[in-house]
JSON list of C-alpha atoms and ligand atoms in Angstrom, two decimals:
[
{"chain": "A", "resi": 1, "resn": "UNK", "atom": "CA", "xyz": [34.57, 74.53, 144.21]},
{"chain": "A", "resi": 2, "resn": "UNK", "atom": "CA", "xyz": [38.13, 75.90, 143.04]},
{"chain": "A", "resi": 3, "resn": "UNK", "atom": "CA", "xyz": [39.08, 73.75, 139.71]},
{"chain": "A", "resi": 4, "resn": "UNK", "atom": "CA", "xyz": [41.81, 73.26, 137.49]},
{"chain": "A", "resi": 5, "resn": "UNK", "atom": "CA", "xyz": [42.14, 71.62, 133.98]},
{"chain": "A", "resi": 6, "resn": "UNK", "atom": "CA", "xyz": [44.27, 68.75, 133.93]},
{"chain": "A", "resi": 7, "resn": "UNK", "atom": "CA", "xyz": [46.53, 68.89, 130.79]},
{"chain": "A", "resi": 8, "resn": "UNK", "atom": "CA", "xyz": [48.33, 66.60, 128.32]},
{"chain": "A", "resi": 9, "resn": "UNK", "atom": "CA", "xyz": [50.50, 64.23, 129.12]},
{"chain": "A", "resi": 10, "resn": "UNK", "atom": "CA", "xyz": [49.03, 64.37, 132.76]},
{"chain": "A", "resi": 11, "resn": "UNK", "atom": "CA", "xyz": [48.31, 59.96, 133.41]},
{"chain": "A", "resi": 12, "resn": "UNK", "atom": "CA", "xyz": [45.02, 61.11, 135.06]},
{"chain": "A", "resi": 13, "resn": "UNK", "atom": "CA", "xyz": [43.30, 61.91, 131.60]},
{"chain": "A", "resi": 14, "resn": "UNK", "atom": "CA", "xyz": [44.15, 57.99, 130.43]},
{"chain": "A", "resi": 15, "resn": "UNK", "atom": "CA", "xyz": [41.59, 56.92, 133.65]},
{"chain": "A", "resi": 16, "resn": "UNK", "atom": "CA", "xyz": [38.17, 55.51, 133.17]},
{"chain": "A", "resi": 17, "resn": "UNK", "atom": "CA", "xyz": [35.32, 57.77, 134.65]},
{"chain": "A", "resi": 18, "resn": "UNK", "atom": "CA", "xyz": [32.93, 56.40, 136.66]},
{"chain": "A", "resi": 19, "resn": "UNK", "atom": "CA", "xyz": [29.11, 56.48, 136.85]},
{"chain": "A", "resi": 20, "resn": "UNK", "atom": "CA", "xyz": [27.07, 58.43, 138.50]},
{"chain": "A", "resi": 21, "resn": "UNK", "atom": "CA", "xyz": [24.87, 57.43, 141.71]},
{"chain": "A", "resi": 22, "resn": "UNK", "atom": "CA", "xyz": [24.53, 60.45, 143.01]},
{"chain": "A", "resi": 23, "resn": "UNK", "atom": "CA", "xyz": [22.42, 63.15, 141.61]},
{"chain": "A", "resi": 24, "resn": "UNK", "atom": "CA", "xyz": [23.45, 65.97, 145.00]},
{"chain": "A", "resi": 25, "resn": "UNK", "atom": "CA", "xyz": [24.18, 69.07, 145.96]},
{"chain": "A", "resi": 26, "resn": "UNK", "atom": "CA", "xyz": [27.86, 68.49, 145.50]},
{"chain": "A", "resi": 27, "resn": "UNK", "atom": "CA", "xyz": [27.07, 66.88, 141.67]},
{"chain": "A", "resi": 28, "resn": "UNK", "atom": "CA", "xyz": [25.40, 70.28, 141.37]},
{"chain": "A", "resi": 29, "resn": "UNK", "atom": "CA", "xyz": [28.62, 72.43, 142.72]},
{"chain": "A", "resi": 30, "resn": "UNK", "atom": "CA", "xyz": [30.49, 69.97, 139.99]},
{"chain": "A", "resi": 31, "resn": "UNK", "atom": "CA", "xyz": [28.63, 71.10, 137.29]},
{"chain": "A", "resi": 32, "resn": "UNK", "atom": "CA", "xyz": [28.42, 75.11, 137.68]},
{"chain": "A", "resi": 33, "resn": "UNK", "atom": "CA", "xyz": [32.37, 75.65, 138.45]},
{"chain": "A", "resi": 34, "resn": "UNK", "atom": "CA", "xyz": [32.88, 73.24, 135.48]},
{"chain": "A", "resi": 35, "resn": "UNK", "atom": "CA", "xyz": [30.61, 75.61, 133.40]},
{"chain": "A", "resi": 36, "resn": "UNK", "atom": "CA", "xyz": [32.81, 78.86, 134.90]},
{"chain": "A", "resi": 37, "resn": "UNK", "atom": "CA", "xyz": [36.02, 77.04, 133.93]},
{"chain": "A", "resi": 38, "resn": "UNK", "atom": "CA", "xyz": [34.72, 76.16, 130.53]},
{"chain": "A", "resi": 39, "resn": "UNK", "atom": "CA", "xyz": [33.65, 79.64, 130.02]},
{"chain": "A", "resi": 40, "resn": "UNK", "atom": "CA", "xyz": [36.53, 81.02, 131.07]},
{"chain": "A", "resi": 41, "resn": "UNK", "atom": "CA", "xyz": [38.75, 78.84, 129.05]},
{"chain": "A", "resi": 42, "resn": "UNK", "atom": "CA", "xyz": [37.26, 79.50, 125.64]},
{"chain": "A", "resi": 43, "resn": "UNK", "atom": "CA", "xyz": [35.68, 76.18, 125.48]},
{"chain": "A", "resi": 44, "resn": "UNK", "atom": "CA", "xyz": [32.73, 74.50, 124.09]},
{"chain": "A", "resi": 45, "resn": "UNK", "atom": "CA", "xyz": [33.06, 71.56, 125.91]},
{"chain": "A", "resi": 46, "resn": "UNK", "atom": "CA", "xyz": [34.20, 70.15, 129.01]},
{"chain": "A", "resi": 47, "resn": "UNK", "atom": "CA", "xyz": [34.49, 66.46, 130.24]},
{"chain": "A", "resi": 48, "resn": "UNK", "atom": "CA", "xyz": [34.67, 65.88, 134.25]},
{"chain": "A", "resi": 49, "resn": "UNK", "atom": "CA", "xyz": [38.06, 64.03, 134.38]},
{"chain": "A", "resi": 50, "resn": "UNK", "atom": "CA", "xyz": [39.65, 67.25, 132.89]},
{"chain": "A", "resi": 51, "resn": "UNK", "atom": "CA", "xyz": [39.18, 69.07, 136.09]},
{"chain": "A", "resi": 52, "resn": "UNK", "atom": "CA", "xyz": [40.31, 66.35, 137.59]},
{"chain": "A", "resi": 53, "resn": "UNK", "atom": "CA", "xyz": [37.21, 64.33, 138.79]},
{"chain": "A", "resi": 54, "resn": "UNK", "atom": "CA", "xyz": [36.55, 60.53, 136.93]},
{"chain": "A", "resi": 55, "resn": "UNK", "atom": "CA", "xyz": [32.76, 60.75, 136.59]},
{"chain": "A", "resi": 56, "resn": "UNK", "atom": "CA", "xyz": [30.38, 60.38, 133.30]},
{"chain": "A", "resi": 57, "resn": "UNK", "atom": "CA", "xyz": [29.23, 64.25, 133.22]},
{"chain": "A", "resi": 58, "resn": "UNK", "atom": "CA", "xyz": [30.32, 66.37, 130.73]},
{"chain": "A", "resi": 59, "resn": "UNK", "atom": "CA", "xyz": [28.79, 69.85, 129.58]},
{"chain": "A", "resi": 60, "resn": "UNK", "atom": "CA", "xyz": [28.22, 71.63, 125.94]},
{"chain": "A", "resi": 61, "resn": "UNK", "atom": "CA", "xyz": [27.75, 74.92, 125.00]},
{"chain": "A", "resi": 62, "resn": "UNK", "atom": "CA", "xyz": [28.07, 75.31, 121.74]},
{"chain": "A", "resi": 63, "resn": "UNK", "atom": "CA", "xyz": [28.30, 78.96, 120.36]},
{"chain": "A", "resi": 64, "resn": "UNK", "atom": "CA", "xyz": [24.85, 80.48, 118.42]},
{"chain": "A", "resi": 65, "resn": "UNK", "atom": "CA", "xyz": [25.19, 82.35, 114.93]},
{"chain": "A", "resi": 66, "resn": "UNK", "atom": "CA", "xyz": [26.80, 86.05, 117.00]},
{"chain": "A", "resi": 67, "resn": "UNK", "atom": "CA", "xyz": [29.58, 83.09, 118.76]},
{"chain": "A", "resi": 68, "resn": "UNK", "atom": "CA", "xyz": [27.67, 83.99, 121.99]},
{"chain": "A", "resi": 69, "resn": "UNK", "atom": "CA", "xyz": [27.12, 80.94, 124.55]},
{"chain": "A", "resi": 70, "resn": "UNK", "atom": "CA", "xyz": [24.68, 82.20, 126.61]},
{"chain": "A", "resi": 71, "resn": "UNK", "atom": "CA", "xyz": [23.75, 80.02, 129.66]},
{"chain": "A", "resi": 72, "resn": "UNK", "atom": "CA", "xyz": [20.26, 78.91, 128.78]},
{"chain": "A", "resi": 73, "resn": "UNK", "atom": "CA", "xyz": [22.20, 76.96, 125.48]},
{"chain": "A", "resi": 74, "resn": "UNK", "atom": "CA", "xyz": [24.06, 75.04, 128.53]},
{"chain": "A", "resi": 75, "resn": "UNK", "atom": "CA", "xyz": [23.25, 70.85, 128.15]},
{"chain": "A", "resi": 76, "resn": "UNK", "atom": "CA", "xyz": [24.70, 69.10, 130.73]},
{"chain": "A", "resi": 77, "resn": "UNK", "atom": "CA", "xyz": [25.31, 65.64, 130.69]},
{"chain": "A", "resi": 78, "resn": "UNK", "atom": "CA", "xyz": [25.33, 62.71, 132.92]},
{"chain": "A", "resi": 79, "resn": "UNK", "atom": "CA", "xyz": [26.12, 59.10, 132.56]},
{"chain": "A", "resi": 80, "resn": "UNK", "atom": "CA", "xyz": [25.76, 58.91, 128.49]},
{"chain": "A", "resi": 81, "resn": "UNK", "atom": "CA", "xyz": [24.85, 56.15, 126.21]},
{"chain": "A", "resi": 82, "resn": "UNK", "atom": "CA", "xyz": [25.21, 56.25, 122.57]},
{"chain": "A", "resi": 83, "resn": "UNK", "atom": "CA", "xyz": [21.73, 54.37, 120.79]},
{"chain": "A", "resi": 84, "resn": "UNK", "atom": "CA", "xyz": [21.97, 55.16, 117.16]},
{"chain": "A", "resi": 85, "resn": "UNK", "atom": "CA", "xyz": [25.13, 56.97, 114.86]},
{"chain": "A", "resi": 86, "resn": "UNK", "atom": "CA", "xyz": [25.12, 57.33, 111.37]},
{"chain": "A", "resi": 87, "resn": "UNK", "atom": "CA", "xyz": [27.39, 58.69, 108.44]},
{"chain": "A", "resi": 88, "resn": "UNK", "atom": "CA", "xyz": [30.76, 60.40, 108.32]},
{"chain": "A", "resi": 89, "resn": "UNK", "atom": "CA", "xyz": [32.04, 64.04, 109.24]},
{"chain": "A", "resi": 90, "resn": "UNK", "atom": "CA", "xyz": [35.55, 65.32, 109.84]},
{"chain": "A", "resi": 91, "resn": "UNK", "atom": "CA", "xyz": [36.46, 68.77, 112.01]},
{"chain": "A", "resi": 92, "resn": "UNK", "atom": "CA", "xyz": [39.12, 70.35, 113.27]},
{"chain": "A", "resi": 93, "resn": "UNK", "atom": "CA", "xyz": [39.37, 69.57, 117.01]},
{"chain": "A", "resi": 94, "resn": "UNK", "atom": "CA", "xyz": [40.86, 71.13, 120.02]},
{"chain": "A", "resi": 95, "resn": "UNK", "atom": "CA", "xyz": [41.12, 70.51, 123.61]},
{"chain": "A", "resi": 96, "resn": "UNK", "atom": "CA", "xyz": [41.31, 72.66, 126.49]},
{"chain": "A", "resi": 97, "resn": "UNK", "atom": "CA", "xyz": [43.53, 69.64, 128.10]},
{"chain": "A", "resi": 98, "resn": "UNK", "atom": "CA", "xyz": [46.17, 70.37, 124.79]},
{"chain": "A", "resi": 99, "resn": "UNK", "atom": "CA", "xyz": [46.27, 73.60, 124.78]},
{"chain": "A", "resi": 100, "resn": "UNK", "atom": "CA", "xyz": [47.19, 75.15, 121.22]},
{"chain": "A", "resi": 101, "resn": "UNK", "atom": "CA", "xyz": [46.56, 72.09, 119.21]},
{"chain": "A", "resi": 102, "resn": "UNK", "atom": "CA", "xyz": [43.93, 71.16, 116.46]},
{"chain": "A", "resi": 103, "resn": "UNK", "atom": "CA", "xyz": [43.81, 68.38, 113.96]},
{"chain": "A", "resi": 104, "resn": "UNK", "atom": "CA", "xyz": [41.55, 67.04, 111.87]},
{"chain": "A", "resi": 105, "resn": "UNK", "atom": "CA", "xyz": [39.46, 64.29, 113.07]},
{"chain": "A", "resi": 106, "resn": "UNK", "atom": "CA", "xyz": [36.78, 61.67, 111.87]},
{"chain": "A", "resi": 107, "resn": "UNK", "atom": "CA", "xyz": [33.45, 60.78, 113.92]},
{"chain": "A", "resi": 108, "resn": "UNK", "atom": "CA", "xyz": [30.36, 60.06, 113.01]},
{"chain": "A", "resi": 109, "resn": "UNK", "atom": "CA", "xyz": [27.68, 62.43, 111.97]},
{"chain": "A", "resi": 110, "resn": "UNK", "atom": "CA", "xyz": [24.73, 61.97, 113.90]},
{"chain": "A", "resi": 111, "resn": "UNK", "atom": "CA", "xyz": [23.53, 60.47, 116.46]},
{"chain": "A", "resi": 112, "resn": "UNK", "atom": "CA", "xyz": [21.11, 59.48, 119.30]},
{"chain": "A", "resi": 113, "resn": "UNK", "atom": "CA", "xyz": [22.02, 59.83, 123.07]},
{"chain": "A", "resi": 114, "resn": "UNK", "atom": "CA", "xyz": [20.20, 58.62, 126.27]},
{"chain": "A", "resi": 115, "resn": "UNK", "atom": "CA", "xyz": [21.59, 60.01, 129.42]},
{"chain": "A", "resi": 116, "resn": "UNK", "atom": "CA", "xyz": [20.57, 61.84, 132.56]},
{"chain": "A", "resi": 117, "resn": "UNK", "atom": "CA", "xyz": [20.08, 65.65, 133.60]},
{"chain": "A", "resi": 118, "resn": "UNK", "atom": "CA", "xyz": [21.60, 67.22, 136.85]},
{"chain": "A", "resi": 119, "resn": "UNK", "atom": "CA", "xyz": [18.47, 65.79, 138.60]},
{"chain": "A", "resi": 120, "resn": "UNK", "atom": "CA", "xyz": [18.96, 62.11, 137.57]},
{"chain": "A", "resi": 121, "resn": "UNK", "atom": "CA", "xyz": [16.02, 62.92, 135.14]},
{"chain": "A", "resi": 122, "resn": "UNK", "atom": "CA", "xyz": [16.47, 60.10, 131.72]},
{"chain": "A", "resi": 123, "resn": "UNK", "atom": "CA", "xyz": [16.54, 62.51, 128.52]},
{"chain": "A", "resi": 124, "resn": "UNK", "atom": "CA", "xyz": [17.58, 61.51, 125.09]},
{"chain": "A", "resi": 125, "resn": "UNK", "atom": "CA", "xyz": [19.19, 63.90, 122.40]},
{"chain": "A", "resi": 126, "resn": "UNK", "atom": "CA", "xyz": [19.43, 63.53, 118.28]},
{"chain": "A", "resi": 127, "resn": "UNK", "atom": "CA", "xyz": [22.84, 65.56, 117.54]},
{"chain": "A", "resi": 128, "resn": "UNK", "atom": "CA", "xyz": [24.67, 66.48, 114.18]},
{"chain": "A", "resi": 129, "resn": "UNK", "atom": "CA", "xyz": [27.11, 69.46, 113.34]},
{"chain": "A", "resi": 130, "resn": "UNK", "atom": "CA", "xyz": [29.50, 70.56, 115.89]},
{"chain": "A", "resi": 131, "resn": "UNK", "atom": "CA", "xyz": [26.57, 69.32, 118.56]},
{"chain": "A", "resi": 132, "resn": "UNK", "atom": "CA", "xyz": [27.14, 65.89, 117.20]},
{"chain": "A", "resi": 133, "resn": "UNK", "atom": "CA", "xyz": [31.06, 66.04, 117.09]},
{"chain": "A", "resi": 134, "resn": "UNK", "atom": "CA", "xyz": [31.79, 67.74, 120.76]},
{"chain": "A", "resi": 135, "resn": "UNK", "atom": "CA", "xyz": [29.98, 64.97, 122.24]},
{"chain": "A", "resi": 136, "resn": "UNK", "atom": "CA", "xyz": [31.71, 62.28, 120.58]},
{"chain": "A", "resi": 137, "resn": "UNK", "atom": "CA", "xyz": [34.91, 63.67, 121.65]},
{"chain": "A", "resi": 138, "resn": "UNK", "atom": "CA", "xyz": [33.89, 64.30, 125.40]},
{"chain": "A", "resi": 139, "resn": "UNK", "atom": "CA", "xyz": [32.42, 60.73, 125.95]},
{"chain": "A", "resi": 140, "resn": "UNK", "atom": "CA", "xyz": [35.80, 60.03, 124.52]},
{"chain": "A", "resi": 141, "resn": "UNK", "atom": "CA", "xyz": [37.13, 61.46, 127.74]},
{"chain": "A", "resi": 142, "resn": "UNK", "atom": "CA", "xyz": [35.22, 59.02, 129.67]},
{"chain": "A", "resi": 143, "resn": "UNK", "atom": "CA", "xyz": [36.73, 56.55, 128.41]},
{"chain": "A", "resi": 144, "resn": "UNK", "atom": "CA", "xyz": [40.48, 57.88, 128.53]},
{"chain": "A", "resi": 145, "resn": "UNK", "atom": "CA", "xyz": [40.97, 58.99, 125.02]},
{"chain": "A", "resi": 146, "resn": "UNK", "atom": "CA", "xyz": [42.12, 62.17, 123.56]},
{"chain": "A", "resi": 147, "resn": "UNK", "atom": "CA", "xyz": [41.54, 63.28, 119.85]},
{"chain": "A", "resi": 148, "resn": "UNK", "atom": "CA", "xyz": [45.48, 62.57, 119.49]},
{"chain": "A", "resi": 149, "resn": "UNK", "atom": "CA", "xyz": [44.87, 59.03, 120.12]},
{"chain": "A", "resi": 150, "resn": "UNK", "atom": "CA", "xyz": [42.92, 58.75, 117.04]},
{"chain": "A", "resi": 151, "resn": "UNK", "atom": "CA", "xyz": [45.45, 60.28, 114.81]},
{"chain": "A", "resi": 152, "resn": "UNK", "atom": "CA", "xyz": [47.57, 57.93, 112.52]},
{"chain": "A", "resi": 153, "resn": "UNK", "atom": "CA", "xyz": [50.94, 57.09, 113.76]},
{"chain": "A", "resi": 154, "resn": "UNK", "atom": "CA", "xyz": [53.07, 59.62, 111.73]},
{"chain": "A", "resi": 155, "resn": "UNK", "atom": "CA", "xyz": [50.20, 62.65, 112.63]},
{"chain": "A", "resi": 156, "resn": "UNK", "atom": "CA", "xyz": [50.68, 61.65, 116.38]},
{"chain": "A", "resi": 157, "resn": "UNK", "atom": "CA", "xyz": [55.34, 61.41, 115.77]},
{"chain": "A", "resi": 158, "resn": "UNK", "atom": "CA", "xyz": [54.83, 65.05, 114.53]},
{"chain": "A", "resi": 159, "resn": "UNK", "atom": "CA", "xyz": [52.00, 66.38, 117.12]},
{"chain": "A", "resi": 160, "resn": "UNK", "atom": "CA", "xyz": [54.59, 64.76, 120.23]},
{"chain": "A", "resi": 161, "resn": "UNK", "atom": "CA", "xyz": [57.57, 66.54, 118.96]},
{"chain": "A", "resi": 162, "resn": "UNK", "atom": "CA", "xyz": [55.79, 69.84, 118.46]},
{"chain": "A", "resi": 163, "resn": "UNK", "atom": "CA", "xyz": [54.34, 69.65, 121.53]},
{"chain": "A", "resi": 164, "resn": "UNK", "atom": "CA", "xyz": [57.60, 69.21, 123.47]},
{"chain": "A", "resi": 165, "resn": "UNK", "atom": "CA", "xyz": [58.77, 71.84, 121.82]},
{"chain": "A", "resi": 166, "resn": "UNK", "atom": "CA", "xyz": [56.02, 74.37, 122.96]},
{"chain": "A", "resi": 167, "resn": "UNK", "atom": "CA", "xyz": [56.18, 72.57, 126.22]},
{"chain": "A", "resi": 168, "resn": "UNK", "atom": "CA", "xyz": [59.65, 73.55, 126.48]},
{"chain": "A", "resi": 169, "resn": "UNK", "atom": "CA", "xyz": [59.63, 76.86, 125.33]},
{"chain": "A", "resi": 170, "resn": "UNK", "atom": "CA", "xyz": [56.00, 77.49, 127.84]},
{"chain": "A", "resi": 171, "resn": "UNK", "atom": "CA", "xyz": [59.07, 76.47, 130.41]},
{"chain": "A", "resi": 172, "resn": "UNK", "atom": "CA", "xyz": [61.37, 79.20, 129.66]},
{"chain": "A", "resi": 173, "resn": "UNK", "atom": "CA", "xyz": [58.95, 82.11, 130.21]},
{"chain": "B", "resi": 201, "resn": "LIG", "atom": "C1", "xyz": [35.98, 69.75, 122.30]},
{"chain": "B", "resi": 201, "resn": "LIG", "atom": "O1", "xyz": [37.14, 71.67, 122.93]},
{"chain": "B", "resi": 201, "resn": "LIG", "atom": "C2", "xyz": [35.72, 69.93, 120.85]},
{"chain": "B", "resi": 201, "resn": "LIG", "atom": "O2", "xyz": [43.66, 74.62, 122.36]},
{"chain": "B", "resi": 201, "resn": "LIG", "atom": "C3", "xyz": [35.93, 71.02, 123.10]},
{"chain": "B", "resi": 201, "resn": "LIG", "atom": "O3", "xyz": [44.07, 77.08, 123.33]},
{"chain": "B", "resi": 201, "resn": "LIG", "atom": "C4", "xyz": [36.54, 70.70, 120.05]},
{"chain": "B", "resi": 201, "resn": "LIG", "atom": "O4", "xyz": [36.43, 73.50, 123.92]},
{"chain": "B", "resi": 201, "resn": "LIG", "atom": "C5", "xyz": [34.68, 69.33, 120.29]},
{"chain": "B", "resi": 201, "resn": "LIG", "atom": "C6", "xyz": [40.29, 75.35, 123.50]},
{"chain": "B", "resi": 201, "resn": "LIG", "atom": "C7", "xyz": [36.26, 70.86, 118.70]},
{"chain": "B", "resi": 201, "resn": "LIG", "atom": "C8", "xyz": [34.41, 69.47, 118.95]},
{"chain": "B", "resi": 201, "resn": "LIG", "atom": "C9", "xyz": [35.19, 70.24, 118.15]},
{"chain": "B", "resi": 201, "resn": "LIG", "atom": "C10", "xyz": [41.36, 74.70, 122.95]},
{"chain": "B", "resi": 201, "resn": "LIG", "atom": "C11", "xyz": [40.49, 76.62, 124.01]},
{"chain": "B", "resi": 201, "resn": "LIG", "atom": "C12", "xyz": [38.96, 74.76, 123.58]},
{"chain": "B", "resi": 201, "resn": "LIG", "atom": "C13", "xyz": [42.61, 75.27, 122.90]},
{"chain": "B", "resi": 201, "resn": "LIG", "atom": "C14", "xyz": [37.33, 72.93, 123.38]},
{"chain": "B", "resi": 201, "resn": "LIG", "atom": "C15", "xyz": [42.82, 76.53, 123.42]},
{"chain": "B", "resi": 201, "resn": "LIG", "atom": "C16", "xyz": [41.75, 77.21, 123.97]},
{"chain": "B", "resi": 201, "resn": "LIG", "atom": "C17", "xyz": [38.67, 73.51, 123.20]},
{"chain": "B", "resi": 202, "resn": "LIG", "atom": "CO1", "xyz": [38.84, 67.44, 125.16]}
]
């Protein structure tokens, strides 16, 4: 399955993903080129509709003490559902659909997930840390947010015209 990430200010990353009925062999080809792409893009996360395909899976790998994100460290992610979040914690967040940008975010700092495996298997997962954080911002993908959405109005003036501007210039070359 031949992929490509979908980037800011592309309409299709605004959609609403749907659930997933499904738990195939084609679900299954979904989920290993999305790990590939991820991999290859320097990411640490990776919602569905960002390669272009509205459905509730996204995929985590978040890197170990030596930054290595070996494939056994892999949780994939199917049709989530937050049941408990607690507390406060801000990071620095990126996106591999805006490329080059980072700002500082709030989420919560733990919580409880229930959701399915590649199999249609029902898991649940406690998160906090990064863990916690990269899947608040992915299911935010399901639901057609970006992390710019969530920044304050003059944050989001100043991340629009600097992004233009790379845009632009990315034009050029
Ligand atoms: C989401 O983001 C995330 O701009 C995953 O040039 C980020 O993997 C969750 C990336 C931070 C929690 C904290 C971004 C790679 C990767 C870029 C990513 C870039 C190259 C972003
Ligand atoms: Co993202």
């Amino acid at each position: 399955m031949k992929l490509t990430i979908v980037e800011y200010p592309d309409k299709r990353l605004k959609e609403k993903s749907l659930v997933v009925e499904k738990f195939d062999q084609e679900l299954h080809s979904l989920l290993d080129a999305m790990y590939d792409m991820m991999i290859e893009s320097n990411g640490i996360g990776l919602a569905a509709i960002q390669v272009a395909h509205p459905k509730r899976v996204l995929i985590l790998n978040i890197p170990d003490e030596d930054g290595e994100q070996p494939k056994e460290n892999l949780i994939e992610i199917i049709n989530p559902v937050i049941t408990s979040k607690e507390g406060v914690a801000t990071y620095q967040e990126g996106c591999l659909s805006v490329p080059g940008f980072y700002e500082e975010i709030e989420r919560f700092e733990t919580l409880s997930l229930n959701y399915q495996d590649r199999d249609g298997n029902t898991k649940t997962l406690e998160a906090d840390g990064l863990l916690s954080i990269a899947i608040q911002h992915e299911m935010d993908h399901l639901e057609g947010v970006l992390f710019i959405d969530k920044l304050s109005y003059s944050r989001r003036k100043k991340f629009e015209k600097e992004y233009k501007r790379v845009q632009k210039e990315k034009k050029q070359r």
